[in-house]
Amino acid sequence: MKGILSCFSMLFLFISCNNTEEKVILENSKKGKIVYDMYEPSEMANLMNQMYAYNEGVKKTIIAGEDIEGFPLDFLKIHSAELSDFKKRNQTFESFSKLFIEAERELYNPESDLSETDRFNNVVNLCISCHQTECTGPIPRIRKLLIK
Ligand code: HEC
């Protein structure tokens, strides 16, 4: 329930999952206090934004018919990066991060039977699947990564 609430408030704050700080800022500004911008994205939020930017590049490369580079090892940080305060690593998160990393590895497997486009879309669909359980806010943005 808490998760659902945070994701709702997130919709009209930043399009992110990190709304704890913003809530404090809102409450303080209502009380007429001077508010400094204390928003500091978590390690995980930074990683997510990096993964987004990286995959935008991969999408362009695939569409252009050029060769994609090797598996981006930085993505393995998904297993250890610190989440925002209000979020906890749980079983669901762990299983989805494993599936996601497997899909990423498959994308860079030249022996795969699937086309590069299908493998890339599998990766993006796993981003979306995990977000459906954790945080729905960024989903419309993530969907734009899919290759039609
Ligand atoms: C295993 C689950 C999981 C997977 C897989 C996953 N995400 Fe996330 N994502 C999260 C969680 C949890 C957060 C919130 C992180 C936080 O606030 O600490 C998040 C946050 C985000 C954010 C918002 C970051 C911000 O500024 O607050 C974006 C954008 C995002 N993810 C994009 C992606 C993309 C693109 C992929 C795939 C390449 C992806 N995610 C894969 C769980 C996941």
Short mmCIF file of C-alpha atoms and ligand atoms in Angstrom, two decimals:
data_model
loop_
_atom_site.label_atom_id
_atom_site.label_comp_id
_atom_site.label_asym_id
_atom_site.label_seq_id
_atom_site.Cartn_x
_atom_site.Cartn_y
_atom_site.Cartn_z
CA MET A 1 0.00 0.00 0.00
CA LYS A 2 2.83 2.35 0.87
CA GLY A 3 4.40 1.58 -2.49
CA ILE A 4 1.22 2.43 -4.36
CA LEU A 5 0.94 5.73 -2.51
CA SER A 6 4.51 6.71 -3.24
CA CYS A 7 4.05 5.91 -6.89
CA PHE A 8 0.91 8.06 -7.03
CA SER A 9 2.45 11.11 -5.45
CA MET A 10 5.39 10.62 -7.75
CA LEU A 11 3.15 11.20 -10.76
CA PHE A 12 2.66 14.84 -9.96
CA LEU A 13 6.12 15.38 -8.51
CA PHE A 14 9.17 14.37 -10.50
CA ILE A 15 8.68 11.42 -12.76
CA SER A 16 10.75 9.26 -10.50
CA CYS A 17 10.31 6.91 -7.58
CA ASN A 18 12.10 9.12 -5.16
CA ASN A 19 9.58 11.30 -3.41
CA THR A 20 10.63 11.29 0.25
CA GLU A 21 12.67 14.48 0.02
CA GLU A 22 10.09 16.28 -2.08
CA LYS A 23 7.42 15.54 0.53
CA VAL A 24 9.57 17.15 3.21
CA ILE A 25 10.12 20.14 0.96
CA LEU A 26 6.37 20.45 0.30
CA GLU A 27 5.54 20.25 4.00
CA ASN A 28 8.19 22.78 4.91
CA SER A 29 7.14 25.21 2.21
CA LYS A 30 3.54 25.00 3.47
CA LYS A 31 4.81 26.02 6.88
CA GLY A 32 6.48 29.04 5.27
CA LYS A 33 9.98 27.82 5.97
CA ILE A 34 12.82 28.60 3.61
CA VAL A 35 13.37 25.51 1.50
CA TYR A 36 16.64 24.44 -0.01
CA ASP A 37 16.68 21.90 -2.79
CA MET A 38 17.87 18.81 -0.98
CA TYR A 39 16.85 16.29 -3.61
CA GLU A 40 19.57 13.75 -3.95
CA PRO A 41 18.88 10.78 -6.17
CA SER A 42 19.76 7.37 -4.73
CA GLU A 43 22.55 5.28 -6.19
CA MET A 44 19.88 3.08 -7.79
CA ALA A 45 18.05 6.07 -9.32
CA ASN A 46 21.33 7.21 -10.87
CA LEU A 47 22.01 3.72 -12.19
CA MET A 48 18.49 3.57 -13.67
CA ASN A 49 18.98 6.87 -15.47
CA GLN A 50 22.31 5.62 -16.83
CA MET A 51 20.67 2.41 -18.03
CA TYR A 52 17.98 4.45 -19.72
CA ALA A 53 20.48 6.67 -21.55
CA TYR A 54 22.66 3.70 -22.49
CA ASN A 55 19.75 1.76 -23.93
CA GLU A 56 18.59 4.77 -25.93
CA GLY A 57 22.00 4.55 -27.61
CA VAL A 58 21.70 0.78 -28.13
CA LYS A 59 18.29 1.28 -29.73
CA LYS A 60 19.72 3.81 -32.21
CA THR A 61 22.64 1.51 -33.01
CA ILE A 62 20.34 -1.45 -33.71
CA ILE A 63 18.02 0.64 -35.89
CA ALA A 64 21.02 1.96 -37.82
CA GLY A 65 22.10 -1.66 -38.40
CA GLU A 66 25.44 -1.10 -36.70
CA ASP A 67 27.24 -3.42 -34.27
CA ILE A 68 26.38 -3.07 -30.59
CA GLU A 69 29.19 -3.05 -28.04
CA GLY A 70 29.78 -5.61 -25.27
CA PHE A 71 27.66 -6.22 -22.18
CA PRO A 72 27.81 -3.06 -20.03
CA LEU A 73 29.31 -4.41 -16.81
CA ASP A 74 28.11 -1.37 -14.86
CA PHE A 75 24.59 -2.77 -15.07
CA LEU A 76 25.62 -5.48 -12.56
CA LYS A 77 25.42 -2.76 -9.92
CA ILE A 78 21.67 -3.40 -9.94
CA HIS A 79 22.48 -6.22 -7.48
CA SER A 80 24.10 -3.90 -4.96
CA ALA A 81 23.17 -0.25 -5.55
CA GLU A 82 21.46 1.48 -2.66
CA LEU A 83 17.78 2.25 -3.13
CA SER A 84 15.93 5.35 -1.95
CA ASP A 85 15.12 5.31 1.76
CA PHE A 86 11.52 4.29 1.35
CA LYS A 87 12.31 1.24 -0.75
CA LYS A 88 13.58 -2.16 0.32
CA ARG A 89 15.21 -4.93 -1.63
CA ASN A 90 12.82 -7.86 -1.58
CA GLN A 91 12.46 -11.25 -3.26
CA THR A 92 10.56 -9.80 -6.22
CA PHE A 93 13.22 -7.19 -6.82
CA GLU A 94 15.98 -9.80 -6.63
CA SER A 95 14.24 -12.17 -9.08
CA PHE A 96 13.52 -9.40 -11.58
CA SER A 97 17.05 -8.05 -11.42
CA LYS A 98 18.39 -11.56 -12.17
CA LEU A 99 16.03 -11.97 -15.15
CA PHE A 100 16.94 -8.51 -16.37
CA ILE A 101 20.69 -9.22 -16.27
CA GLU A 102 20.14 -12.55 -18.07
CA ALA A 103 18.21 -10.74 -20.82
CA GLU A 104 21.02 -8.18 -21.08
CA ARG A 105 23.61 -10.94 -21.42
CA GLU A 106 21.51 -12.61 -24.09
CA LEU A 107 21.40 -9.34 -26.05
CA TYR A 108 25.20 -9.49 -26.34
CA ASN A 109 25.24 -13.21 -27.22
CA PRO A 110 26.08 -13.46 -30.94
CA GLU A 111 24.97 -17.12 -31.00
CA SER A 112 21.39 -16.36 -30.01
CA ASP A 113 18.61 -17.59 -32.31
CA LEU A 114 16.55 -14.45 -31.73
CA SER A 115 17.04 -11.28 -33.75
CA GLU A 116 18.85 -8.40 -32.11
CA THR A 117 15.62 -6.38 -32.11
CA ASP A 118 13.73 -9.14 -30.25
CA ARG A 119 16.53 -9.51 -27.73
CA PHE A 120 16.61 -5.77 -27.14
CA ASN A 121 12.84 -5.63 -26.71
CA ASN A 122 13.07 -8.51 -24.20
CA VAL A 123 15.42 -6.35 -22.14
CA VAL A 124 13.06 -3.37 -22.25
CA ASN A 125 10.08 -5.57 -21.38
CA LEU A 126 11.95 -6.72 -18.28
CA CYS A 127 12.56 -3.10 -17.27
CA ILE A 128 8.78 -2.67 -17.58
CA SER A 129 7.90 -5.91 -15.74
CA CYS A 130 9.97 -4.96 -12.74
CA HIS A 131 8.55 -1.45 -12.77
CA GLN A 132 5.04 -2.86 -12.72
CA THR A 133 5.83 -4.39 -9.33
CA GLU A 134 8.03 -1.64 -7.90
CA CYS A 135 7.23 1.72 -9.38
CA THR A 136 4.93 2.45 -12.29
CA GLY A 137 5.82 6.15 -12.81
CA PRO A 138 8.62 5.79 -15.39
CA ILE A 139 6.83 3.07 -17.45
CA PRO A 140 5.50 5.37 -20.23
CA ARG A 141 9.04 6.69 -20.70
CA ILE A 142 10.57 3.21 -20.70
CA ARG A 143 8.03 2.02 -23.28
CA LYS A 144 9.49 4.55 -25.72
CA LEU A 145 12.67 2.44 -25.78
CA LEU A 146 10.86 -0.47 -27.46
CA ILE A 147 11.74 -0.98 -31.14
CA LYS A 148 8.49 -1.18 -33.10
C1 HEC B 1 14.63 -5.27 -10.73
C2 HEC B 1 13.72 -4.16 -10.88
C3 HEC B 1 14.01 -3.08 -11.90
C4 HEC B 1 14.49 -3.23 -13.18
C5 HEC B 1 14.88 -4.50 -13.92
C6 HEC B 1 14.57 -1.90 -13.75
N1 HEC B 1 14.15 -0.97 -12.82
FE1 HEC B 1 14.12 1.07 -13.07
N2 HEC B 1 13.65 1.30 -11.09
C7 HEC B 1 13.42 0.30 -10.19
C8 HEC B 1 13.30 0.85 -8.87
C9 HEC B 1 13.06 0.08 -7.57
C10 HEC B 1 13.45 2.25 -9.01
C11 HEC B 1 13.49 3.31 -7.88
C12 HEC B 1 14.95 3.49 -7.45
C13 HEC B 1 15.13 4.41 -6.27
O1 HEC B 1 14.36 5.38 -6.16
O2 HEC B 1 16.04 4.17 -5.48
C14 HEC B 1 13.64 2.51 -10.42
C15 HEC B 1 13.77 3.77 -11.00
C16 HEC B 1 13.86 4.02 -12.37
C17 HEC B 1 13.83 5.33 -12.98
C18 HEC B 1 13.65 6.65 -12.24
C19 HEC B 1 15.00 7.12 -11.71
C20 HEC B 1 14.91 8.41 -10.93
O3 HEC B 1 15.42 9.43 -11.43
O4 HEC B 1 14.35 8.37 -9.83
C21 HEC B 1 13.98 5.15 -14.35
C22 HEC B 1 14.00 6.22 -15.43
C23 HEC B 1 14.12 3.72 -14.56
N3 HEC B 1 14.04 3.06 -13.35
C24 HEC B 1 14.32 3.14 -15.81
C25 HEC B 1 14.64 1.79 -16.00
C26 HEC B 1 15.09 1.21 -17.25
C27 HEC B 1 15.26 1.97 -18.57
C28 HEC B 1 15.30 -0.12 -17.02
C29 HEC B 1 15.81 -1.16 -17.97
C30 HEC B 1 16.98 -0.86 -18.77
C31 HEC B 1 14.95 -0.38 -15.62
N4 HEC B 1 14.57 0.80 -15.04
C32 HEC B 1 15.02 -1.63 -15.02
C33 HEC B 1 13.35 -1.06 -10.49
C34 HEC B 1 13.80 -1.65 -11.68
#
